[in-house]
PDB file of C-alpha atoms in Angstrom:
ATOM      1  CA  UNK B 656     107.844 106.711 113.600  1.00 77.00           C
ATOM      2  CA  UNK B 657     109.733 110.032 113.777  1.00 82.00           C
ATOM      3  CA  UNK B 658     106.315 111.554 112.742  1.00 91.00           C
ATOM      4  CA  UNK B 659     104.536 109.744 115.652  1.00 94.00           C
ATOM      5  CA  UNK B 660     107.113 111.057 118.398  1.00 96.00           C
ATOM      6  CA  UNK B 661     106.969 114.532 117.425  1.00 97.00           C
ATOM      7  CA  UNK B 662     103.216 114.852 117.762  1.00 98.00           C
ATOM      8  CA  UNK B 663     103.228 113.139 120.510  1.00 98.00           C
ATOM      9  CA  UNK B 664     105.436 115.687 122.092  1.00 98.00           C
ATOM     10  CA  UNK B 665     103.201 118.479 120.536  1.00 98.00           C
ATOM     11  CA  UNK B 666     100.175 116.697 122.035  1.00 98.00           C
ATOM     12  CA  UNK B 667     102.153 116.276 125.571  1.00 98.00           C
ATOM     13  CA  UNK B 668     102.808 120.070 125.158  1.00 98.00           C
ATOM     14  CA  UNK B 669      99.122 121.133 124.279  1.00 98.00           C
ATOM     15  CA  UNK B 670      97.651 119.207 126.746  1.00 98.00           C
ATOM     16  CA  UNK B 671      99.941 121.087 129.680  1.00 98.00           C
ATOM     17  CA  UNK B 672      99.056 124.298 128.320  1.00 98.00           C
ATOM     18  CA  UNK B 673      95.359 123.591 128.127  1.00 98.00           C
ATOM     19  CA  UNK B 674      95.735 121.932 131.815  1.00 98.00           C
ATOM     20  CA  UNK B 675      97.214 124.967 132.971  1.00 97.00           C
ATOM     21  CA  UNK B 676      94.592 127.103 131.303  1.00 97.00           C
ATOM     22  CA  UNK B 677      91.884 125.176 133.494  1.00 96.00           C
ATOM     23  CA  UNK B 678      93.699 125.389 136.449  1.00 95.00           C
ATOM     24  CA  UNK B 679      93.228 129.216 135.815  1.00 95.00           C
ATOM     25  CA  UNK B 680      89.695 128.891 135.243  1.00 94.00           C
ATOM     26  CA  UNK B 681      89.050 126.528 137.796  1.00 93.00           C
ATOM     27  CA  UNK B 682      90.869 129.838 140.185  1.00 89.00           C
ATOM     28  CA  UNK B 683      88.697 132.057 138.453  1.00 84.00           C
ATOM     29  CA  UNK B 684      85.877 129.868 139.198  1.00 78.00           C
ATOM     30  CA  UNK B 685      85.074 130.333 135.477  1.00 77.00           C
ATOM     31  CA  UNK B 686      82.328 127.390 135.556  1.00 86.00           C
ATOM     32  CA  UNK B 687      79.295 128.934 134.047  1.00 87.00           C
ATOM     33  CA  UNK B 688      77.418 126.099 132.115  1.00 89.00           C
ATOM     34  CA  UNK B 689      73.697 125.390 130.514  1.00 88.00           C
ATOM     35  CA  UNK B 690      72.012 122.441 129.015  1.00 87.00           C
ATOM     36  CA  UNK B 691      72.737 121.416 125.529  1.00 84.00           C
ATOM     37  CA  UNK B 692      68.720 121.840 124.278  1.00 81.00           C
ATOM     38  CA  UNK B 693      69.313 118.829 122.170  1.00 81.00           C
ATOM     39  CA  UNK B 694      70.326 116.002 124.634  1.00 84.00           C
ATOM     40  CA  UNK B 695      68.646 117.154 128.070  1.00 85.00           C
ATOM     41  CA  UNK B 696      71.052 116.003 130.159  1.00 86.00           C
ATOM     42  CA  UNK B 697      74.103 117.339 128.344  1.00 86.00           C
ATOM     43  CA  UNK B 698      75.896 120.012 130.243  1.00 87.00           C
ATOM     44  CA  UNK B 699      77.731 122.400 128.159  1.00 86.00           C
ATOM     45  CA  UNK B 700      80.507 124.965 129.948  1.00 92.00           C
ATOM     46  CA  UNK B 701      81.991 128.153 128.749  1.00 94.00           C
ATOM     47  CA  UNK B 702      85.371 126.417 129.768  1.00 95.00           C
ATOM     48  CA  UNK B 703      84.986 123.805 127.109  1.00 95.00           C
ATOM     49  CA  UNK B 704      85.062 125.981 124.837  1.00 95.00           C
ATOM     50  CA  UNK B 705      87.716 127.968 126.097  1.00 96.00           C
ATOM     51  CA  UNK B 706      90.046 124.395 126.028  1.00 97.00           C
ATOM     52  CA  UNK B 707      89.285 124.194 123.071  1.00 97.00           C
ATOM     53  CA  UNK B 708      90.687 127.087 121.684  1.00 97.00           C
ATOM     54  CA  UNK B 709      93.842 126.762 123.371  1.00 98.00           C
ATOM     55  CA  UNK B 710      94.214 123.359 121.744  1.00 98.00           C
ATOM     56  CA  UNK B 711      93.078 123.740 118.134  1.00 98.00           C
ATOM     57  CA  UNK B 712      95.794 126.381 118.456  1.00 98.00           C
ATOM     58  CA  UNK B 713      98.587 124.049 118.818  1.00 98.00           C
ATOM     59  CA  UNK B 714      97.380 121.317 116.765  1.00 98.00           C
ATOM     60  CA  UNK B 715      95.401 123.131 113.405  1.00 97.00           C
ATOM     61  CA  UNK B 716      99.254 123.811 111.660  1.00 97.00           C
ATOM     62  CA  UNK B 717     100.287 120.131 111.482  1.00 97.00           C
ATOM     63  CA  UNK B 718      97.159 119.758 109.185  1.00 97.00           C
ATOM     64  CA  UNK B 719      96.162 116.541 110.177  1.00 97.00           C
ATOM     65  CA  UNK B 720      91.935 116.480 110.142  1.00 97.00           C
ATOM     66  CA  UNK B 721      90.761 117.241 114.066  1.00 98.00           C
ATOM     67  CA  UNK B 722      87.650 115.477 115.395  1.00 97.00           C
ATOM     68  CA  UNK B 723      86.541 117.710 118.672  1.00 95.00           C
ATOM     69  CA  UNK B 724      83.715 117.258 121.023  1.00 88.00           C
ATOM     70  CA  UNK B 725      82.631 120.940 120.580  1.00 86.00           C
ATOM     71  CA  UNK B 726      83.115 121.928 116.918  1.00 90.00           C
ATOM     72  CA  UNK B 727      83.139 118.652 115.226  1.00 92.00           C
ATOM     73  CA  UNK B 728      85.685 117.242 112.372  1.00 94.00           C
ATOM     74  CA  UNK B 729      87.833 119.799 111.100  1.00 95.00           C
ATOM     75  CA  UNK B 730      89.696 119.117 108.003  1.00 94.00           C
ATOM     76  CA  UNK B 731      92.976 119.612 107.620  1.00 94.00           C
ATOM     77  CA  UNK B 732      95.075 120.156 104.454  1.00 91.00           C
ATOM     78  CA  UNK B 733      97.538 116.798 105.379  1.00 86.00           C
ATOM     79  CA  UNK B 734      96.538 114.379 103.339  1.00 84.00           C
ATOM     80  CA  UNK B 735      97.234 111.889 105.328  1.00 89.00           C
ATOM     81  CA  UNK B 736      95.127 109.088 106.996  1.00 93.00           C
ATOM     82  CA  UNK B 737      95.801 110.085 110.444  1.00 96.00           C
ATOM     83  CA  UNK B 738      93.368 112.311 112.713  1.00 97.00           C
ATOM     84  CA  UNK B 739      93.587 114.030 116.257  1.00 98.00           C
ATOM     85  CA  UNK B 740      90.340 112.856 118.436  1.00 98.00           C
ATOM     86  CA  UNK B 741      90.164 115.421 121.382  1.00 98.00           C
ATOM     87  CA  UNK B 742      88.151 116.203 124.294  1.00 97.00           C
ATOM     88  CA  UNK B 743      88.723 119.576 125.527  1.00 97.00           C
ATOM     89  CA  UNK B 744      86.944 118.520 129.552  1.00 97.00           C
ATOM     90  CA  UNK B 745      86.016 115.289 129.723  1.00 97.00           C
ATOM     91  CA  UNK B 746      84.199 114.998 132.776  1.00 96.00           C
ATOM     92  CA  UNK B 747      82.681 118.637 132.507  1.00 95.00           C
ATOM     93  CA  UNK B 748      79.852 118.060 135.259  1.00 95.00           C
ATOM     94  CA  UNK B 749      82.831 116.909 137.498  1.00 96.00           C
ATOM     95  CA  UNK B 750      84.755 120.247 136.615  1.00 96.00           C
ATOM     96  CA  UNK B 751      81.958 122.838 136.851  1.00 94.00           C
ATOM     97  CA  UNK B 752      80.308 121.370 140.325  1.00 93.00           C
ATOM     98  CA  UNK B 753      83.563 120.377 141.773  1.00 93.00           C
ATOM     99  CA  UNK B 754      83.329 116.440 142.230  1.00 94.00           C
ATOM    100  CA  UNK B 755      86.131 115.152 141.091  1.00 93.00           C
ATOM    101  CA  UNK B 756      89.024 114.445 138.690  1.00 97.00           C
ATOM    102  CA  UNK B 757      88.555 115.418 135.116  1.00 98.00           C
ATOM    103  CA  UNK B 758      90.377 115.427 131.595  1.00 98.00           C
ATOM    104  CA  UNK B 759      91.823 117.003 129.189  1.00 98.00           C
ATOM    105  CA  UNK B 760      92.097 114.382 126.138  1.00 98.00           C
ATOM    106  CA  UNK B 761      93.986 114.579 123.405  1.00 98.00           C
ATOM    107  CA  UNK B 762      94.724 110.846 121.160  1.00 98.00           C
ATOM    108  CA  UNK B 763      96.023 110.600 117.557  1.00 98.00           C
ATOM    109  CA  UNK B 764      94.335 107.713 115.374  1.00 98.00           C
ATOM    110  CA  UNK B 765      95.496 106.014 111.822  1.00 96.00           C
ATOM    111  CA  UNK B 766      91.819 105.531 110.588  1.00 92.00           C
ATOM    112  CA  UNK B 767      89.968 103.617 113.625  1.00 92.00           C
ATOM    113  CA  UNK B 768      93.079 102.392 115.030  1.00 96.00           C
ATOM    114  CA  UNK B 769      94.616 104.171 117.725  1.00 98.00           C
ATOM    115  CA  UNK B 770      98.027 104.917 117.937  1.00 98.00           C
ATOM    116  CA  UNK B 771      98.399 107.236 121.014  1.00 98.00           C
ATOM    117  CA  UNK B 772      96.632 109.431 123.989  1.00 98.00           C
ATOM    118  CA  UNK B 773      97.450 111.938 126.666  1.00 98.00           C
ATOM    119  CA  UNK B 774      95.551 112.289 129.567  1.00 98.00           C
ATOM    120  CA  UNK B 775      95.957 115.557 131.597  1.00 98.00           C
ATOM    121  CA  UNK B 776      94.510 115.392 134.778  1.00 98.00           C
ATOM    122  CA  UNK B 777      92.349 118.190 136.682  1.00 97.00           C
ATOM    123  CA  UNK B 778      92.771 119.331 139.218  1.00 96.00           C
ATOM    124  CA  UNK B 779      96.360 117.120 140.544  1.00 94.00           C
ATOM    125  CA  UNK B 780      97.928 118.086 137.194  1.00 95.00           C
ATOM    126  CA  UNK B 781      99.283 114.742 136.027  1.00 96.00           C
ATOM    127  CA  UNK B 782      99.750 114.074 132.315  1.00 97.00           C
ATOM    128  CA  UNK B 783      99.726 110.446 131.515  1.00 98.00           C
ATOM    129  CA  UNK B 784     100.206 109.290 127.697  1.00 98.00           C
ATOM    130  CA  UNK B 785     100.771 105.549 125.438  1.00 98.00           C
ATOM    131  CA  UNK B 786      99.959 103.649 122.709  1.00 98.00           C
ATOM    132  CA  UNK B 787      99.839  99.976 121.973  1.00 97.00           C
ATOM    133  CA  UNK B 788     103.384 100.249 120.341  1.00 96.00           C
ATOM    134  CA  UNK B 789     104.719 102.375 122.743  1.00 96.00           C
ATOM    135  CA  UNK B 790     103.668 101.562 126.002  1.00 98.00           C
ATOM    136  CA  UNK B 791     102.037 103.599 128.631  1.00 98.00           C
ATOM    137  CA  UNK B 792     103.240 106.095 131.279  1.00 98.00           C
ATOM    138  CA  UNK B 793     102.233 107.947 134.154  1.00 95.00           C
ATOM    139  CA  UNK B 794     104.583 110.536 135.298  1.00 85.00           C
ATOM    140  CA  UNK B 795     107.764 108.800 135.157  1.00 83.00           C
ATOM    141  CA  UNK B 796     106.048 105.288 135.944  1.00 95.00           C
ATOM    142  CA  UNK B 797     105.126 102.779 133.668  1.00 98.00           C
ATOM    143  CA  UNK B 798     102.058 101.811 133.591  1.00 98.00           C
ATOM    144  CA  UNK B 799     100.600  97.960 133.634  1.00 98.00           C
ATOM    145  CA  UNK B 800      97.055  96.428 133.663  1.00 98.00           C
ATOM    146  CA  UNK B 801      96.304  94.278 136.422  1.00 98.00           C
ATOM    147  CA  UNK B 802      96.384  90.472 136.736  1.00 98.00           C
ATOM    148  CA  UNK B 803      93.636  89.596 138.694  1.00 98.00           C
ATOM    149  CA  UNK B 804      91.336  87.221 136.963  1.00 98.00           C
ATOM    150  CA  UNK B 805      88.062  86.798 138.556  1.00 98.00           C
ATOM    151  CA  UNK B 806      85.647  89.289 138.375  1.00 98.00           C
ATOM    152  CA  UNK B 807      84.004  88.760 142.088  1.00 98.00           C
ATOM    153  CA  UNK B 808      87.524  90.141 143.546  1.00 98.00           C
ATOM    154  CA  UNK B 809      88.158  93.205 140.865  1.00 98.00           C
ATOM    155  CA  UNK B 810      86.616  96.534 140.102  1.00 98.00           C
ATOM    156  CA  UNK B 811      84.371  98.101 137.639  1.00 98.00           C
ATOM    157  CA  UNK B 812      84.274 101.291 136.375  1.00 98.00           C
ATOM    158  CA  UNK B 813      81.240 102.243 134.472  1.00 98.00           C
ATOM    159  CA  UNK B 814      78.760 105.472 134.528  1.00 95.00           C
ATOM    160  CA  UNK B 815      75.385 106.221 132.586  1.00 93.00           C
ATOM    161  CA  UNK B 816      76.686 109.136 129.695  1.00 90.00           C
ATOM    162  CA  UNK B 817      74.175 111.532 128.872  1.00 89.00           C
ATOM    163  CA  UNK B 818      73.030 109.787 125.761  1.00 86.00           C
ATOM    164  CA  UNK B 819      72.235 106.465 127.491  1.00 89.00           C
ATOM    165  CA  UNK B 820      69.267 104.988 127.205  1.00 86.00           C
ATOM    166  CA  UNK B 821      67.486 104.268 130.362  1.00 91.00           C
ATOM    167  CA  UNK B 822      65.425 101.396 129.080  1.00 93.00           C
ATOM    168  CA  UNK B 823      64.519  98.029 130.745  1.00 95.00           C
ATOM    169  CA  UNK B 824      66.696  96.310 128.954  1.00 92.00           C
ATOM    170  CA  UNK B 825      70.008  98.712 128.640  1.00 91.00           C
ATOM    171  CA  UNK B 826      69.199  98.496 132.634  1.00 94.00           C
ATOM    172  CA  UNK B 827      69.488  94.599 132.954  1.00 95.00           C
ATOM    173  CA  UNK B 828      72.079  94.634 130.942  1.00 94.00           C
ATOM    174  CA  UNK B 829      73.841  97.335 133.131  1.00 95.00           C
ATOM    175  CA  UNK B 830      72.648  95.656 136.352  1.00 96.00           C
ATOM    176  CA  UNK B 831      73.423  92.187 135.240  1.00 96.00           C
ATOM    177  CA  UNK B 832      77.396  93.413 134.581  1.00 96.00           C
ATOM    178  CA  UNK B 833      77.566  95.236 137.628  1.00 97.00           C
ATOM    179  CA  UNK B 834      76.772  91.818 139.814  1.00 98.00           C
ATOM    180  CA  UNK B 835      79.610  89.791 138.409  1.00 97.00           C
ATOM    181  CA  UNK B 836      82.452  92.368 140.164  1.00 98.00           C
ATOM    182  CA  UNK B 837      83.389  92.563 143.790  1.00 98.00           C
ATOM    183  CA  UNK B 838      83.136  96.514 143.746  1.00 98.00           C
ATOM    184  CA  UNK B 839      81.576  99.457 140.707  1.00 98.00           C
ATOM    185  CA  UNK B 840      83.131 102.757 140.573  1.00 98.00           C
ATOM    186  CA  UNK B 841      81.140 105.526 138.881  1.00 97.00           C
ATOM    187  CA  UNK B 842      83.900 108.262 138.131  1.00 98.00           C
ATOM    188  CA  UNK B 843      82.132 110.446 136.086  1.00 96.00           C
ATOM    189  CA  UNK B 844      84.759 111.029 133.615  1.00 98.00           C
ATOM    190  CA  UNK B 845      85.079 107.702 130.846  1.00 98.00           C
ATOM    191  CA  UNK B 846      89.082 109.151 130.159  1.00 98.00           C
ATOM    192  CA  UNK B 847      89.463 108.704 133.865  1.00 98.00           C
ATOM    193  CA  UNK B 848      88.037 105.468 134.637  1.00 98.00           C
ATOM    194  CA  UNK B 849      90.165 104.127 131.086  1.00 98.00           C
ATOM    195  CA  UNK B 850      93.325 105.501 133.164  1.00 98.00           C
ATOM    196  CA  UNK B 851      92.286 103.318 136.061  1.00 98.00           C
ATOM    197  CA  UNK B 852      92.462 100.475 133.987  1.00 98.00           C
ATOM    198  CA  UNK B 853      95.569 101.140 132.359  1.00 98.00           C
ATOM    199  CA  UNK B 854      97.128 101.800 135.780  1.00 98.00           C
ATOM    200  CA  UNK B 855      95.809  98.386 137.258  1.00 98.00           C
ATOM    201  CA  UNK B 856      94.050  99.738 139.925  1.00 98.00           C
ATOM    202  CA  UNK B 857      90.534  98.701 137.919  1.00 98.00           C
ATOM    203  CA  UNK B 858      89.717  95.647 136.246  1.00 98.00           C
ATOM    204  CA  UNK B 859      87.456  96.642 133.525  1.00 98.00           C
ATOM    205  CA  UNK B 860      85.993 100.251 132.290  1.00 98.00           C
ATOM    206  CA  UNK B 861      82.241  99.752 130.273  1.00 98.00           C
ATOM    207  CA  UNK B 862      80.093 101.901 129.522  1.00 96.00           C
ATOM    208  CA  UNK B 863      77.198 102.367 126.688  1.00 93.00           C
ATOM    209  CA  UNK B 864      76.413 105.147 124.351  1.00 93.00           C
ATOM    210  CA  UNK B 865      79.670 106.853 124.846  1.00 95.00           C
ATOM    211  CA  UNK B 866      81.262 109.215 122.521  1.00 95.00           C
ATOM    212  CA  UNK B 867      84.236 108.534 120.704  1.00 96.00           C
ATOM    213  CA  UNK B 868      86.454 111.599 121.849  1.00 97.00           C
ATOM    214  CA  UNK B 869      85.362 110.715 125.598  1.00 97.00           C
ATOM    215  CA  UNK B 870      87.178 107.046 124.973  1.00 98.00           C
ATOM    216  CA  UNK B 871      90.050 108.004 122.603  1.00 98.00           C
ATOM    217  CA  UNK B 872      92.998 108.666 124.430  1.00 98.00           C
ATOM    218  CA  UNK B 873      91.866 106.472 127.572  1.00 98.00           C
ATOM    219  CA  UNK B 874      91.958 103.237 124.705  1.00 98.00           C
ATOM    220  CA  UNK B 875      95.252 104.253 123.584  1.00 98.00           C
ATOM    221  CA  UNK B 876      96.335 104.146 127.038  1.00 98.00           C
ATOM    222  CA  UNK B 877      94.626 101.042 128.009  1.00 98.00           C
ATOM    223  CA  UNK B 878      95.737  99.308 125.246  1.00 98.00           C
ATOM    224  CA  UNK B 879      99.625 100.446 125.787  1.00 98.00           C
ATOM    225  CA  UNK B 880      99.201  99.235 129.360  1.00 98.00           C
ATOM    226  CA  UNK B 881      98.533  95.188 127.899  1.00 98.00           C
ATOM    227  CA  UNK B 882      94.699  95.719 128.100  1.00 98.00           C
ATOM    228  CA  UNK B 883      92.101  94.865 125.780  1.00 98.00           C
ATOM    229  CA  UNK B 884      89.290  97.031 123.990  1.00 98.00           C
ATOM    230  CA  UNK B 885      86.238  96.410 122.473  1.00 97.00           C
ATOM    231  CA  UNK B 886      84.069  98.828 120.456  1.00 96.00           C
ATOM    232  CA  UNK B 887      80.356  98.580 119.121  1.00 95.00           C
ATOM    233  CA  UNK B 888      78.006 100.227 117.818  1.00 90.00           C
ATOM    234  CA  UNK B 889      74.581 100.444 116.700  1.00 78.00           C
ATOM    235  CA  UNK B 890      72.859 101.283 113.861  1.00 67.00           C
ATOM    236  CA  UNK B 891      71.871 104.954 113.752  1.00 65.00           C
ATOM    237  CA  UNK B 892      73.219 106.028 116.752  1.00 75.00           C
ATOM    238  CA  UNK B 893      76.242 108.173 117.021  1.00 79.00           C
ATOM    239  CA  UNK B 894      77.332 106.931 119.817  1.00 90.00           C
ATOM    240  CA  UNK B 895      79.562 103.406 120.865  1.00 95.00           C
ATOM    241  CA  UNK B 896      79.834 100.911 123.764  1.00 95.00           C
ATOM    242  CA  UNK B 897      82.837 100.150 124.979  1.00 97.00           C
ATOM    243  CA  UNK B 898      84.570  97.547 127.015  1.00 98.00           C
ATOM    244  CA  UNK B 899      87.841  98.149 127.957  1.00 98.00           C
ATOM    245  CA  UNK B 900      89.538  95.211 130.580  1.00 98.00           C
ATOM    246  CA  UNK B 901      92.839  93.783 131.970  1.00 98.00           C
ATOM    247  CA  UNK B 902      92.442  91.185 129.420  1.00 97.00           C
ATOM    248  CA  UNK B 903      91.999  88.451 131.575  1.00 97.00           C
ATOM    249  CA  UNK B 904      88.650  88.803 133.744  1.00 96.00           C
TER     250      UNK B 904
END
């Protein structure tokens, strides 16, 4: 448990200092960006990799394996079972063209379980962090799911990721879960719309053909905040859909 604290203080730490980093870029109006040539409508920034940097810095020395958005799984030399999942921006688009809140993400798993994630918030500079056994906060404020329980009077957060598959039937699908809530919020960022739900101002976060480092911290979060998570995938895709709630809608 002593283990768990301290890197979660490190990963507190790292995320400010990569949060302040993109503050400076975001001053510097350091947003050049292309598209990834591979997925069409993947944007790629020079300030991705930039976070990036700053962060493997802080965390490579505990030598627990690193799974990042921009160079992949890095191995460490810990032997043990646990692994940082980060996301240097998540939300790049809304960093680079100005739209709206975006993330830095940093979450430590056991395996596939989660056991914590921070959240650092461009451009208001909050940080919030939890874990299913450790309960989620925001600022000094503990955080708590809502309790509404029908669908018709909460709110959904979803958004179509680059990978999605704009098929007939991904689109009923999509269409059909929009309809059963009063309201659909499309954030652009899947770490923000998981802090939503964690903070109870959102019902439920879904989305399909996400990436795992886009979700991590925001389940942790979510599920330190009394929520529920659900996480599927299918066969040959890299990607995973993901339903996060209030538990109760």
């Amino acid at each position: 448990m002593k283990e768990v604290q301290n890197l979660l203080e490190l990963s507190k730490d790292t995320a400010r200092i990569a949060l302040d980093k993109l503050i400076e870029l975001g001053k510097e109006d350091e947003k050049y960006y292309s598209f990834d040539k591979n997925i069409p409508r993947e944007i790629k920034a020079t300030a991705d990799t930039i976070i990036e940097k700053v962060i493997l810095e802080q965390l490579i020395p505990t030598g627990i394996d690193i799974l990042s958005e921009e160079k992949g799984l890095l191995i460490g030399n810990n032997s043990s079972s646990l692994r940082f999942i980060i996301d240097p921006i998540d939300g790049t688009v809304n960093f680079v063209r100005g739209i709206s809140d975006c993330s830095v993400s940093i979450a430590l798993y056991d395996q596939n379980n989660a056991i914590f994630g921070v959240i650092a918030s461009y451009p208001n500079g909050n940080i919030a962090w939890g874990g299913k056994n450790i309960g989620s906060f925001f600022g000094d404020s503990k955080l708590q799911v809502s309790t509404i329980d029908d669908p018709k009077k909460g709110v959904l957060c979803t958004g179509f990721p680059s990978r999605f598959k704009f098929d007939s039937k991904s689109m009923l699908s999509q269409t059909h879960l929009m309809s059963k809530f009063g309201k659909t919020r499309m954030l652009g960022s899947a770490s923000q719309s998981l802090l939503q739900v964690a903070k109870g101002s959102v019902e439920c976060y879904s989305e399909k053909d996400i990436m795992l480092w886009d979700v991590a911290a925001g389940i942790a979060l979510v599920e330190g905040a009394g929520g529920n998570v659900s996480i599927t995938s299918e066969k040959g895709r890299e990607s995973i859909n993901v339903v996060a709630s209030n538990g109760v809608v």
